[in-house]
Coordinates of C-alpha atoms in Angstrom, one line a residue:
M975 CA 23.8 -1.2 -3.9
A976 CA 21.4 -1.0 -1.1
A977 CA 21.9 1.3 1.9
L978 CA 19.5 -1.4 4.2
T979 CA 18.8 -4.8 4.4
P980 CA 15.5 -6.2 4.9
L981 CA 15.0 -8.5 7.8
P982 CA 14.0 -12.1 7.3
L983 CA 10.2 -12.9 7.3
A984 CA 10.7 -14.7 11.2
A985 CA 12.7 -12.0 12.5
I986 CA 9.6 -9.5 13.3
E987 CA 6.7 -10.5 15.0
L988 CA 3.8 -8.0 15.9
T989 CA 2.7 -8.9 19.5
G990 CA -0.5 -6.9 19.7
G991 CA -1.2 -3.3 19.8
F992 CA -3.0 -1.6 16.7
L993 CA -1.2 -3.3 14.0
G994 CA -1.2 -6.7 15.6
R995 CA -5.0 -6.4 15.7
L996 CA -4.9 -5.5 12.0
Q997 CA -3.1 -8.3 11.3
Q998 CA -5.2 -11.0 13.4
A999 CA -8.6 -9.5 11.7
N1000 CA -7.0 -10.2 8.3
S1001 CA -6.2 -13.9 9.6
A1002 CA -9.6 -14.1 11.1
M1003 CA -12.0 -12.3 8.7
S1004 CA -10.5 -11.3 5.6
I1005 CA -8.5 -14.4 4.3
P1006 CA -11.4 -17.0 5.1
R1007 CA -13.8 -14.7 3.9
G1008 CA -11.5 -14.3 0.3
A1009 CA -11.3 -18.2 0.2
D1010 CA -15.2 -18.2 -0.2
H1011 CA -15.5 -15.4 -2.6
L1012 CA -13.1 -16.7 -5.1
E1013 CA -14.6 -20.3 -4.7
R1014 CA -17.9 -18.5 -5.6
Q1015 CA -16.7 -16.6 -8.4
K1016 CA -15.2 -19.9 -9.7
A1017 CA -11.5 -18.6 -9.8
W1018 CA -10.3 -22.3 -9.2
V1019 CA -12.8 -23.8 -11.5
N1020 CA -10.7 -22.3 -14.4
F1021 CA -7.5 -24.0 -13.5
D1022 CA -9.4 -27.5 -12.9
N1023 CA -10.9 -27.0 -16.3
V1024 CA -8.0 -26.3 -18.1
A1025 CA -6.2 -29.4 -16.2
A1026 CA -8.9 -31.7 -17.2
G1027 CA -8.8 -30.6 -21.0
V1028 CA -12.4 -29.6 -21.0
A1029 CA -13.2 -28.3 -24.4
D1030 CA -15.0 -24.8 -24.5
A1031 CA -15.1 -24.8 -21.0
E1032 CA -16.9 -21.6 -19.5
Y1033 CA -14.3 -19.1 -18.1
H1034 CA -15.2 -17.5 -15.1
G1035 CA -14.2 -13.8 -14.2
P1036 CA -11.8 -11.1 -15.8
C1037 CA -8.9 -12.2 -17.9
F1038 CA -6.7 -11.4 -14.7
E1039 CA -8.9 -13.6 -12.5
D1040 CA -5.6 -15.9 -12.1
G1041 CA -3.7 -13.4 -10.6
E1042 CA -6.3 -12.5 -8.0
A1043 CA -6.2 -16.0 -6.7
Y1044 CA -2.7 -15.9 -6.6
K1045 CA -2.8 -12.8 -4.4
W1046 CA -5.1 -14.4 -2.0
L1047 CA -2.6 -17.5 -2.2
E1048 CA 0.3 -15.2 -1.3
A1049 CA -1.7 -13.7 1.8
V1050 CA -2.5 -17.2 3.2
A1051 CA 1.6 -17.9 2.5
W1052 CA 2.4 -15.0 5.0
D1053 CA -0.3 -16.2 7.4
A1054 CA 0.8 -19.8 7.3
G1055 CA 4.6 -18.5 7.7
R1056 CA 3.4 -16.6 11.3
T1057 CA 1.1 -19.3 12.6
N1058 CA 1.6 -22.7 10.8
D1059 CA -2.2 -23.2 10.9
P1060 CA -3.0 -26.7 9.3
Q1061 CA -6.0 -25.1 7.3
L1062 CA -3.7 -22.8 5.8
L1063 CA -0.9 -24.9 5.0
E1064 CA -3.4 -27.3 3.4
W1065 CA -4.7 -24.7 1.2
L1066 CA -1.1 -23.6 0.1
S1067 CA -0.9 -27.4 -0.8
S1068 CA -4.0 -28.2 -2.4
Y1069 CA -4.4 -25.0 -4.5
S1070 CA -0.6 -25.4 -5.6
R1071 CA -1.5 -28.8 -6.9
R1072 CA -4.5 -27.3 -8.9
I1073 CA -2.3 -24.3 -10.3
A1074 CA 0.2 -26.7 -11.5
A1075 CA -2.1 -29.3 -13.1
A1076 CA -3.2 -26.5 -15.4
Q1077 CA 0.4 -25.5 -16.4
D1078 CA 1.3 -26.3 -20.3
D1079 CA 4.4 -28.6 -20.7
D1080 CA 6.4 -25.5 -22.1
G1081 CA 5.5 -23.6 -18.8
Y1082 CA 2.9 -21.5 -20.2
L1083 CA 0.2 -20.9 -17.6
N1084 CA -2.7 -18.5 -18.2
T1085 CA -6.4 -20.2 -17.7
F1086 CA -8.0 -17.2 -19.7
V1087 CA -6.0 -18.0 -23.0
Q1088 CA -5.9 -21.8 -22.3
S1089 CA -9.8 -21.9 -22.1
G1090 CA -9.9 -20.7 -25.4
Q1091 CA -10.9 -17.0 -25.0
R1092 CA -8.0 -16.1 -27.5
A1093 CA -6.9 -17.9 -30.6
G1094 CA -3.3 -18.0 -29.3
R1095 CA -1.0 -16.7 -26.8
Y1096 CA 0.0 -12.9 -26.3
E1097 CA -2.3 -11.8 -28.8
R1098 CA -3.2 -8.7 -26.7
L1099 CA -0.3 -8.0 -24.7
A1100 CA -1.8 -4.5 -23.7
W1101 CA -5.2 -5.8 -22.5
D1102 CA -5.1 -9.7 -21.8
H1103 CA -2.5 -9.5 -18.4
E1104 CA -0.9 -13.0 -19.6
I1105 CA 2.6 -11.7 -18.3
F1106 CA 0.8 -9.6 -15.3
N1107 CA -0.6 -13.2 -14.1
A1108 CA 2.5 -14.8 -14.2
G1109 CA 4.5 -11.9 -12.3
A1110 CA 1.5 -12.5 -9.6
L1111 CA 2.2 -16.5 -9.8
I1112 CA 5.7 -15.7 -9.1
Q1113 CA 5.3 -13.3 -6.3
S1114 CA 3.0 -15.9 -4.5
A1115 CA 5.3 -18.7 -5.1
V1116 CA 8.2 -16.5 -3.9
A1117 CA 6.2 -15.7 -0.6
Q1118 CA 5.3 -19.5 0.0
F1119 CA 9.0 -20.4 -0.3
R1120 CA 10.2 -17.7 2.0
A1121 CA 7.3 -18.2 4.6
T1122 CA 6.9 -21.8 4.7
G1123 CA 9.8 -23.5 2.8
L1124 CA 7.2 -25.2 0.4
T1125 CA 8.8 -25.5 -3.2
G1126 CA 5.7 -26.6 -5.2
L1127 CA 4.3 -23.4 -6.3
L1128 CA 8.0 -22.3 -6.9
E1129 CA 8.8 -24.8 -9.4
T1130 CA 5.5 -23.9 -11.5
A1131 CA 6.5 -20.4 -11.1
T1132 CA 10.0 -21.1 -12.3
R1133 CA 8.8 -23.0 -15.4
T1134 CA 6.5 -19.9 -16.0
A1135 CA 9.6 -17.6 -15.8
D1136 CA 11.5 -19.8 -18.2
H1137 CA 8.8 -20.0 -20.5
L1138 CA 8.8 -16.1 -20.6
D1139 CA 12.6 -16.0 -20.8
R1140 CA 12.5 -18.1 -24.1
T1141 CA 9.5 -15.9 -25.6
F1142 CA 10.6 -12.4 -24.7
G1143 CA 13.6 -10.1 -25.2
P1144 CA 15.9 -8.9 -28.0
G1145 CA 16.0 -11.3 -31.0
K1146 CA 12.7 -12.8 -29.6
Q1147 CA 9.3 -11.4 -29.3
E1148 CA 9.3 -7.7 -28.5
G1149 CA 7.0 -6.2 -25.9
T1150 CA 5.8 -6.6 -22.6
C1151 CA 2.5 -6.7 -20.6
G1152 CA 0.0 -3.6 -20.2
H1153 CA 0.0 -4.0 -16.7
P1154 CA 3.3 -3.8 -15.0
L1155 CA 4.2 -6.3 -12.0
I1156 CA 6.4 -8.8 -14.1
E1157 CA 9.3 -6.4 -13.2
M1158 CA 9.3 -6.8 -9.3
A1159 CA 8.5 -10.4 -9.5
L1160 CA 11.3 -11.4 -11.6
V1161 CA 13.7 -9.4 -9.5
E1162 CA 12.4 -11.3 -6.5
L1163 CA 12.9 -14.5 -8.1
Y1164 CA 16.4 -13.7 -9.0
R1165 CA 17.2 -13.1 -5.5
T1166 CA 15.4 -16.2 -4.6
T1167 CA 17.4 -18.5 -7.2
G1168 CA 20.4 -16.6 -7.9
D1169 CA 19.7 -17.1 -11.5
S1170 CA 20.6 -13.9 -13.5
R1171 CA 18.4 -14.5 -16.3
Y1172 CA 15.4 -13.2 -14.5
L1173 CA 17.3 -10.1 -13.6
D1174 CA 18.2 -9.6 -17.4
L1175 CA 14.7 -10.0 -18.2
A1176 CA 13.3 -7.9 -15.6
R1177 CA 15.4 -5.2 -17.1
Y1178 CA 14.2 -5.6 -20.3
F1179 CA 10.9 -5.6 -19.2
V1180 CA 11.6 -2.2 -17.8
D1181 CA 13.4 -0.7 -20.8
V1182 CA 11.2 -1.7 -23.6
R1183 CA 8.4 0.5 -22.3
G1184 CA 8.1 4.0 -23.8
H1185 CA 8.7 2.4 -27.3
D1186 CA 5.3 2.4 -28.8
L1187 CA 5.1 -1.7 -28.6
L1188 CA 1.6 -2.0 -27.0
D1189 CA -1.7 -0.6 -28.2
P1190 CA -1.8 3.1 -29.1
T1191 CA -5.6 3.2 -30.2
H1192 CA -7.4 3.0 -26.9
A1193 CA -9.2 6.1 -25.8
Y1194 CA -6.9 6.3 -22.9
G1195 CA -3.6 6.1 -24.9
D1196 CA -0.2 4.9 -24.2
A1197 CA 0.1 6.6 -20.8
Y1198 CA -2.5 4.1 -19.8
H1199 CA -0.1 1.3 -20.1
S1200 CA 3.0 3.1 -19.0
D1201 CA 4.1 3.0 -22.4
R1202 CA 4.5 6.6 -23.4
V1203 CA 7.5 7.7 -22.0
P1204 CA 10.8 5.3 -21.4
V1205 CA 11.3 4.9 -17.8
R1206 CA 14.5 6.5 -17.7
D1207 CA 12.9 9.5 -19.2
T1208 CA 9.8 9.8 -16.9
I1209 CA 9.7 12.9 -14.9
V1210 CA 6.3 12.1 -13.0
P1211 CA 3.9 9.4 -12.9
E1212 CA 1.3 9.3 -15.3
G1213 CA -1.6 7.5 -16.7
H1214 CA -3.1 4.2 -14.7
A1215 CA -2.0 4.9 -11.0
V1216 CA -1.4 1.5 -10.1
R1217 CA 0.6 0.4 -13.2
A1218 CA 2.7 3.4 -12.9
V1219 CA 3.6 3.0 -9.5
Y1220 CA 3.8 -0.9 -9.9
L1221 CA 6.3 -0.2 -12.9
A1222 CA 8.5 2.2 -10.8
A1223 CA 9.0 0.0 -7.8
G1224 CA 9.9 -2.7 -10.3
A1225 CA 12.6 -0.5 -12.1
T1226 CA 13.7 0.3 -8.4
D1227 CA 14.3 -3.0 -7.7
V1228 CA 16.3 -3.6 -11.2
A1229 CA 18.3 -0.3 -10.4
I1230 CA 19.4 -1.8 -7.0
E1231 CA 20.2 -5.2 -8.2
T1232 CA 22.4 -4.0 -11.3
G1233 CA 23.8 -0.9 -9.4
D1234 CA 22.5 1.4 -12.2
L1235 CA 22.3 4.9 -10.0
Q1236 CA 21.3 7.0 -13.0
L1237 CA 18.1 5.0 -13.2
L1238 CA 17.6 5.1 -9.3
D1239 CA 18.3 9.1 -9.4
Q1240 CA 15.5 9.4 -11.9
L1241 CA 13.1 7.3 -9.9
R1242 CA 14.1 9.1 -7.0
S1243 CA 13.3 12.5 -8.8
Q1244 CA 9.9 10.8 -10.0
W1245 CA 8.8 9.7 -6.6
Q1246 CA 9.2 13.4 -5.0
N1247 CA 7.5 14.9 -8.0
M1248 CA 4.3 12.4 -7.6
V1249 CA 4.4 13.6 -4.0
D1250 CA 4.9 17.0 -4.4
Q1251 CA 2.3 17.5 -7.2
K1252 CA 0.1 14.4 -7.7
M1253 CA -0.6 12.8 -4.2
Y1254 CA -3.5 13.4 -2.0
V1255 CA -3.1 14.6 1.7
T1256 CA -4.0 11.1 2.7
G1257 CA -1.1 9.5 0.4
G1258 CA -3.9 8.5 -2.2
L1259 CA -2.7 8.2 -5.6
G1260 CA -4.8 8.8 -8.8
S1261 CA -7.2 11.7 -9.2
R1262 CA -9.5 10.4 -12.5
W1263 CA -11.9 7.8 -12.7
E1264 CA -11.3 8.1 -16.3
G1265 CA -8.6 5.4 -16.9
E1266 CA -8.2 4.9 -12.9
A1267 CA -5.4 7.4 -13.5
F1268 CA -3.0 10.2 -12.4
G1269 CA -4.3 13.7 -13.5
D1270 CA -2.4 16.6 -14.1
P1271 CA 0.0 18.3 -11.6
Y1272 CA -2.4 19.4 -8.5
E1273 CA -5.4 18.1 -10.2
L1274 CA -6.7 16.4 -7.2
P1275 CA -10.5 16.7 -6.5
S1276 CA -11.8 15.7 -3.3
D1277 CA -15.2 14.4 -4.5
R1278 CA -14.1 12.7 -7.4
A1279 CA -11.2 11.2 -6.0
Y1280 CA -10.1 7.9 -7.4
A1281 CA -7.3 7.1 -4.8
E1282 CA -7.5 3.2 -5.5
T1283 CA -6.8 1.2 -2.5
C1284 CA -4.3 -0.8 -5.2
A1285 CA -2.4 2.5 -6.0
A1286 CA -1.7 3.2 -2.3
I1287 CA -0.2 -0.5 -1.8
A1288 CA 1.8 0.0 -4.7
G1289 CA 3.1 3.5 -3.4
M1290 CA 4.1 1.4 -0.3
Q1291 CA 5.8 -1.0 -2.2
W1292 CA 7.9 1.8 -4.1
S1293 CA 8.5 3.8 -0.9
W1294 CA 10.0 0.4 0.7
R1295 CA 12.2 -0.3 -2.1
L1296 CA 13.8 3.4 -2.1
L1297 CA 14.2 3.5 1.5
L1298 CA 16.4 0.1 1.4
A1299 CA 18.2 1.8 -1.5
T1300 CA 19.0 4.9 0.4
G1301 CA 18.1 4.9 4.1
E1302 CA 16.2 8.2 4.0
G1303 CA 13.5 8.6 6.1
K1304 CA 11.1 10.4 3.6
Y1305 CA 10.4 7.0 2.5
A1306 CA 9.4 5.9 5.6
D1307 CA 7.1 8.7 6.3
L1308 CA 5.2 8.0 3.1
I1309 CA 4.9 4.4 3.9
E1310 CA 3.3 5.5 7.2
R1311 CA 1.0 8.2 5.5
Q1312 CA -0.3 5.8 3.1
L1313 CA -0.7 2.9 5.3
Y1314 CA -2.8 4.6 8.0
N1315 CA -4.7 7.0 5.3
A1316 CA -4.8 5.6 2.0
V1317 CA -4.6 1.6 2.6
L1318 CA -6.6 1.2 6.0
P1319 CA -9.5 3.2 4.6
G1320 CA -10.0 0.2 1.9
V1321 CA -11.2 -2.3 4.5
S1322 CA -13.8 -2.0 7.1
L1323 CA -12.8 -2.2 11.0
D1324 CA -14.2 -5.7 10.8
G1325 CA -12.0 -7.1 7.9
D1326 CA -14.9 -8.0 5.9
S1327 CA -16.1 -5.4 3.6
Y1328 CA -14.0 -2.9 1.1
F1329 CA -13.6 0.3 -0.6
Y1330 CA -12.0 0.2 -3.9
A1331 CA -11.8 3.9 -4.5
N1332 CA -11.3 6.4 -1.6
A1333 CA -12.9 9.8 -2.0
L1334 CA -12.0 12.5 0.2
Q1335 CA -15.7 14.0 0.4
V1336 CA -19.1 12.7 0.1
R1337 CA -21.8 15.5 -0.4
A1338 CA -25.3 15.0 0.9
G1339 CA -27.6 13.2 -1.5
A1340 CA -24.8 11.7 -3.3
V1341 CA -25.8 8.7 -5.3
A1342 CA -23.4 5.7 -6.1
T1343 CA -24.0 4.8 -9.7
D1344 CA -20.9 2.4 -9.6
T1345 CA -19.8 -0.4 -6.6
R1346 CA -16.7 1.4 -6.7
M1347 CA -18.2 4.7 -5.4
A1348 CA -17.6 5.9 -1.8
A1349 CA -21.4 7.0 -1.5
G1350 CA -22.4 3.2 -1.9
G1351 CA -20.1 2.3 1.1
R1352 CA -17.8 -0.6 1.3
Q1353 CA -18.6 -3.6 -0.7
H1354 CA -17.9 -7.4 0.5
W1355 CA -16.4 -8.1 -3.0
F1356 CA -15.9 -6.6 -6.3
G1357 CA -16.1 -8.5 -9.7
C1358 CA -12.5 -7.2 -10.1
S1359 CA -11.0 -8.3 -6.8
C1360 CA -7.7 -6.8 -6.8
C1361 CA -8.0 -4.3 -3.9
P1362 CA -9.3 -7.0 -1.3
T1363 CA -6.7 -9.4 -2.4
N1364 CA -4.1 -6.9 -2.4
L1365 CA -5.1 -5.7 1.1
M1366 CA -4.8 -9.3 2.3
R1367 CA -1.5 -9.9 1.3
T1368 CA -0.2 -6.5 2.5
L1369 CA -1.7 -6.7 6.1
G1370 CA -0.3 -10.4 6.1
S1371 CA 3.3 -9.0 5.6
L1372 CA 3.0 -5.9 7.4
H1373 CA 5.4 -6.6 9.9
T1374 CA 7.9 -6.8 7.4
Y1375 CA 8.0 -3.0 6.9
L1376 CA 8.7 -2.3 10.6
A1377 CA 12.7 -2.5 10.7
S1378 CA 15.9 -3.4 8.6
S1379 CA 19.7 -3.6 9.2
S1380 CA 22.5 -2.4 7.8
E1381 CA 26.5 -2.8 8.8
D1382 CA 26.1 -0.3 11.4
G1383 CA 23.2 -1.6 13.3
L1384 CA 19.4 -1.8 13.4
Q1385 CA 16.9 0.7 12.0
I1386 CA 13.2 1.0 13.3
H1387 CA 10.9 2.6 10.7
Q1388 CA 7.5 2.0 11.8
F1389 CA 6.0 1.8 15.2
A1390 CA 4.1 -1.1 16.5
S1391 CA 4.3 -3.6 19.7
A1392 CA 6.6 -6.3 18.3
T1393 CA 9.7 -8.2 19.0
I1394 CA 12.7 -7.6 16.4
Q1395 CA 15.7 -10.1 15.9
A1396 CA 18.5 -8.9 14.0
D1397 CA 21.7 -10.6 12.8
L1398 CA 24.0 -7.5 12.9
P1399 CA 27.8 -7.9 11.8
V1400 CA 29.0 -8.1 15.5
G1401 CA 26.3 -10.6 16.5
Q1402 CA 22.5 -11.0 17.0
A1403 CA 20.4 -8.6 18.7
V1404 CA 16.9 -8.8 20.2
V1405 CA 14.7 -5.6 20.7
T1406 CA 10.8 -5.4 21.9
M1407 CA 9.1 -2.6 21.0
E1408 CA 6.0 -1.5 22.9
T1409 CA 3.7 1.4 22.0
A1410 CA 0.0 2.5 21.7
Y1411 CA 0.8 4.1 18.5
P1412 CA -0.9 5.7 16.5
W1413 CA -3.2 6.8 19.5
S1414 CA -0.1 7.3 21.8
G1415 CA 3.4 8.7 20.7
R1416 CA 5.5 7.0 23.1
V1417 CA 7.7 4.1 21.7
T1418 CA 9.7 2.2 24.3
L1419 CA 12.1 -0.2 23.1
T1420 CA 13.9 -2.4 25.4
I1421 CA 17.4 -4.3 24.5
Q1422 CA 16.6 -8.0 25.5
D1423 CA 19.5 -9.5 24.0
S1424 CA 22.9 -7.9 22.6
P1425 CA 26.2 -8.8 21.5
R1426 CA 29.0 -7.2 23.7
A1427 CA 30.3 -4.8 20.8
S1428 CA 28.8 -1.8 20.2
W1429 CA 26.2 -1.2 17.2
G1430 CA 24.0 1.5 16.4
L1431 CA 20.1 1.8 17.0
R1432 CA 18.2 4.2 14.7
L1433 CA 14.7 5.3 15.0
R1434 CA 12.7 7.4 12.7
V1435 CA 11.6 10.8 13.6
P1436 CA 8.4 11.5 11.5
A1437 CA 8.4 14.8 9.7
W1438 CA 5.4 16.1 11.4
A1439 CA 6.9 15.2 15.0
T1440 CA 8.0 18.7 16.3
G1441 CA 9.2 18.6 19.5
A1442 CA 10.2 14.9 19.8
T1443 CA 12.6 13.5 22.3
L1444 CA 14.7 10.6 22.8
Q1445 CA 15.5 9.3 26.3
V1446 CA 18.4 7.0 26.7
G1447 CA 18.9 5.9 30.3
E1448 CA 19.0 9.1 32.2
S1449 CA 19.9 11.4 29.0
T1450 CA 17.0 13.0 27.0
L1451 CA 18.1 14.1 23.5
A1452 CA 15.9 16.5 21.1
A1453 CA 14.9 14.3 18.1
E1454 CA 14.9 16.3 14.8
P1455 CA 11.8 15.6 12.7
G1456 CA 12.5 13.9 9.4
T1457 CA 15.5 12.2 10.5
Y1458 CA 16.7 9.1 12.3
V1459 CA 18.0 9.6 15.8
H1460 CA 21.1 7.5 16.1
V1461 CA 22.4 5.9 19.3
E1462 CA 25.6 3.6 19.1
K1463 CA 26.9 2.1 22.2
S1464 CA 27.7 -1.3 23.8
W1465 CA 24.1 -2.1 25.0
T1466 CA 23.2 -4.3 28.3
P1467 CA 20.1 -6.6 28.3
G1468 CA 17.4 -4.5 30.0
E1469 CA 18.4 -1.0 28.8
T1470 CA 15.6 0.9 27.1
V1471 CA 15.0 3.7 24.7
V1472 CA 12.1 5.9 24.8
L1473 CA 11.0 7.9 21.6
D1474 CA 8.3 10.6 22.6
L1475 CA 6.3 11.9 19.5
P1476 CA 4.0 14.9 20.1
L1477 CA 0.6 14.0 18.7
T1478 CA -1.0 17.3 19.0
P1479 CA -3.5 18.0 16.4
R1480 CA -2.6 20.3 13.8
F1481 CA -4.1 22.1 10.6
T1482 CA -2.5 21.6 7.4
A1483 CA -3.2 24.1 4.8
G1484 CA -4.5 23.1 1.1
H1485 CA -2.1 23.7 -1.7
H1486 CA -2.8 27.2 -3.7
R1487 CA -2.2 25.3 -6.9
S1488 CA -5.2 22.8 -6.4
D1489 CA -8.3 24.6 -7.1
S1490 CA -10.2 21.9 -4.7
T1491 CA -8.3 22.6 -1.9
R1492 CA -7.5 26.3 -2.1
G1493 CA -8.8 27.9 1.1
C1494 CA -9.2 24.7 3.0
V1495 CA -7.5 23.0 6.0
A1496 CA -7.1 19.6 6.6
I1497 CA -6.8 17.9 10.5
E1498 CA -4.2 15.6 11.3
R1499 CA -2.9 14.1 14.5
G1500 CA 0.3 12.4 14.7
P1501 CA 0.1 9.9 11.3
L1502 CA -3.5 10.2 11.3
V1503 CA -5.5 12.1 8.8
Y1504 CA -8.9 13.1 10.0
A1505 CA -12.2 13.4 8.5
V1506 CA -15.6 14.8 9.5
E1507 CA -18.6 12.8 9.1
Q1508 CA -22.2 14.1 9.3
V1509 CA -23.1 11.3 12.0
D1510 CA -20.9 12.8 14.5
Q1511 CA -22.2 16.3 14.5
A1512 CA -25.1 18.1 16.3
D1513 CA -27.9 18.6 14.4
A1514 CA -26.9 22.6 13.5
V1515 CA -23.7 21.4 12.1
V1516 CA -24.3 20.7 8.3
V1517 CA -21.0 19.0 6.7
D1518 CA -21.7 20.3 3.4
D1519 CA -21.9 24.1 4.9
L1520 CA -18.8 24.1 7.2
L1521 CA -16.5 27.3 7.6
I1522 CA -13.9 26.4 10.1
D1523 CA -11.7 28.8 12.1
P1524 CA -8.1 27.6 11.6
T1525 CA -6.6 28.7 14.6
I1526 CA -8.3 26.3 17.5
L1527 CA -8.1 22.5 17.8
E1528 CA -8.5 20.4 20.9
E1529 CA -9.1 16.8 21.6
E1530 CA -11.1 14.3 23.7
Y1531 CA -11.2 10.8 23.9
D1532 CA -14.4 8.9 23.3
E1533 CA -14.4 5.8 24.7
E1534 CA -17.4 4.6 23.4
L1535 CA -16.6 5.1 19.7
F1536 CA -14.8 2.1 18.0
G1537 CA -13.6 0.9 21.6
G1538 CA -11.9 4.1 22.2
V1539 CA -10.6 7.1 19.9
P1540 CA -9.3 10.4 20.0
V1541 CA -11.7 12.7 18.4
V1542 CA -10.4 16.0 17.2
I1543 CA -12.5 19.2 18.1
A1544 CA -12.6 22.0 15.8
R1545 CA -14.7 25.3 15.7
T1546 CA -17.1 26.5 13.1
I1547 CA -18.3 30.0 12.3
P1548 CA -21.5 31.0 10.6
R1549 CA -21.0 31.5 7.1
Q1550 CA -23.3 34.8 7.1
P1551 CA -23.2 36.2 10.6
D1552 CA -26.1 38.7 11.4
P1553 CA -24.3 42.1 11.6
T1554 CA -27.5 43.4 13.4
A1555 CA -27.9 40.8 16.1
G1556 CA -26.3 40.9 19.5
D1557 CA -24.4 38.5 21.1
Q1558 CA -24.9 35.0 18.8
V1559 CA -24.9 31.7 20.3
P1560 CA -21.8 30.0 18.6
L1561 CA -22.4 26.9 16.7
P1562 CA -21.8 23.6 18.0
P1563 CA -18.0 22.3 17.8
V1564 CA -17.0 20.0 14.8
R1565 CA -16.3 16.3 15.7
A1566 CA -13.6 14.8 13.5
I1567 CA -12.4 11.0 13.7
P1568 CA -9.7 9.2 11.9
Y1569 CA -10.7 9.1 7.9
F1570 CA -9.7 5.4 8.0
M1571 CA -12.5 4.7 10.1
W1572 CA -15.4 6.6 8.2
A1573 CA -18.2 4.5 6.7
N1574 CA -18.2 2.1 9.5
R1575 CA -21.5 3.2 11.0
E1576 CA -23.3 4.6 8.0
V1577 CA -22.5 6.4 4.7
G1578 CA -23.4 10.0 4.6
P1579 CA -21.6 13.2 4.2
M1580 CA -18.0 13.3 4.7
R1581 CA -15.1 15.5 4.1
V1582 CA -11.2 15.9 4.9
W1583 CA -10.6 19.2 3.3
L1584 CA -12.6 22.1 5.4
P1585 CA -13.1 25.5 4.1
A1586 CA -11.5 27.6 6.6
S1587 CA -11.8 31.4 7.2
N1588 CA -8.7 33.2 6.2
P1589 CA -6.5 30.0 6.5
F1590 CA -2.8 30.8 8.0
G1591 CA -3.6 34.7 7.3

């Protein structure tokens, strides 16, 4: 039923540029350091103790520690597929063997329960993450198979899926996991093996929710577990943000594979309501620390924003599935917004420390009473390491979000320096893309190889890109924001297509229903949301006291800042001008940098939303 088809893993290669350097930093720093952290946390010792049959062995980490190990191993798989690095391949083989050795004969695998932390299996479905861990195992195994062709972990994961299929479903044990993930995993296993049992089980796990089969007694209630309302009746995501969006992504997979248009339409409506009512300007999701949850519509406090990194990653996964299902550019727009402004803030520029929650404001004198708080700066690791491991696997597979194919040609969704090969119905096309995006808005595509028959090339024009143009040969075409510009012809190797996206800095007004942003403006430039950090300001400019003139924005290029960054300059005005004074010396200008770069020098006052004098009249 999908309108678009994802390209094979090896069909897209980042060749440098901004996203290429991100992926390289992930390979060089984040993944190796992740290996060290997991070893120190003794995540793998849990598997070894179970395999060795150690009675009353000490268990290490939270009940979902297996899942964090699997997510890290998925990141290793994506990197191994790109690089064929011997160390990565050895990790895949050795850790896969340790995982397999801990599996029970009937396919059950969960070291928390197997270590004796529970008297039996599936006693606390709402809390113990047994099925979640199985989902992470399946995702890791499918990634390893697709990236490298290795089948060892896939065999282990398939046995686990078979165990779940024998255990859960109509006429069997009723219920599902308190933390969704298995739904996406089972559909990917179905796509990999062709076994429809896994698709049927995924559909069961989607439809069983909202029927009060999980623990309703916890303070956060059924919504926390995505179990208050059936998926097919859900109007807008609620409860724990990561869980709710993972569930929606898995349900979208089910809708695509079963041709369930009614379910797909409901999910599209749910996505739109989330974007309109429950999403930060950064693309961050989840406004309440209590329950790591979505709040009420337009409840989006800047200083108390939770905006968990994992929730933004889940949002990218959901939007990717809706993009493939529909071909509509708004889903690719959100992937871009969340990548640059809600995912990337979660990792430091050197790839070695992380934010769990991503506040949009830190006040002077703020004290971090929790390692997740932005006021404490990025941390090298967390006891719950979901955000670091999730970031690693996302950056490792980042190139897969760039392009897709369909019956009528090739679609470019994200902009990066890359080589793209697509097997189209009329033959193979090879296209290179060169760009300094997101710093520059010029994207040049060169046809390297093409079948003789005509085929279509579609390029996304972001909704913010007013004045965009497309040049094909000697012709320059207007490119309407929020659409895909389409050129269909018989291509000749060497032909170029140039998309120019104006990156003029702009103000965005806060929504009048959101108390935290009413009367405020945010600064954006191209796909990037900007933030004002105290460290960049003159002494007379106090971030906590800003009042912005919302009519003037300029920019300058700072070669010394992080290797070179466009800085946006705003004007600030006194909050209480002296009416008796003569000509007053204007306050120094306000300097804003990309939000994802904040807290890479020091942690101090910062804000995204800036109070404005009479914003937009």
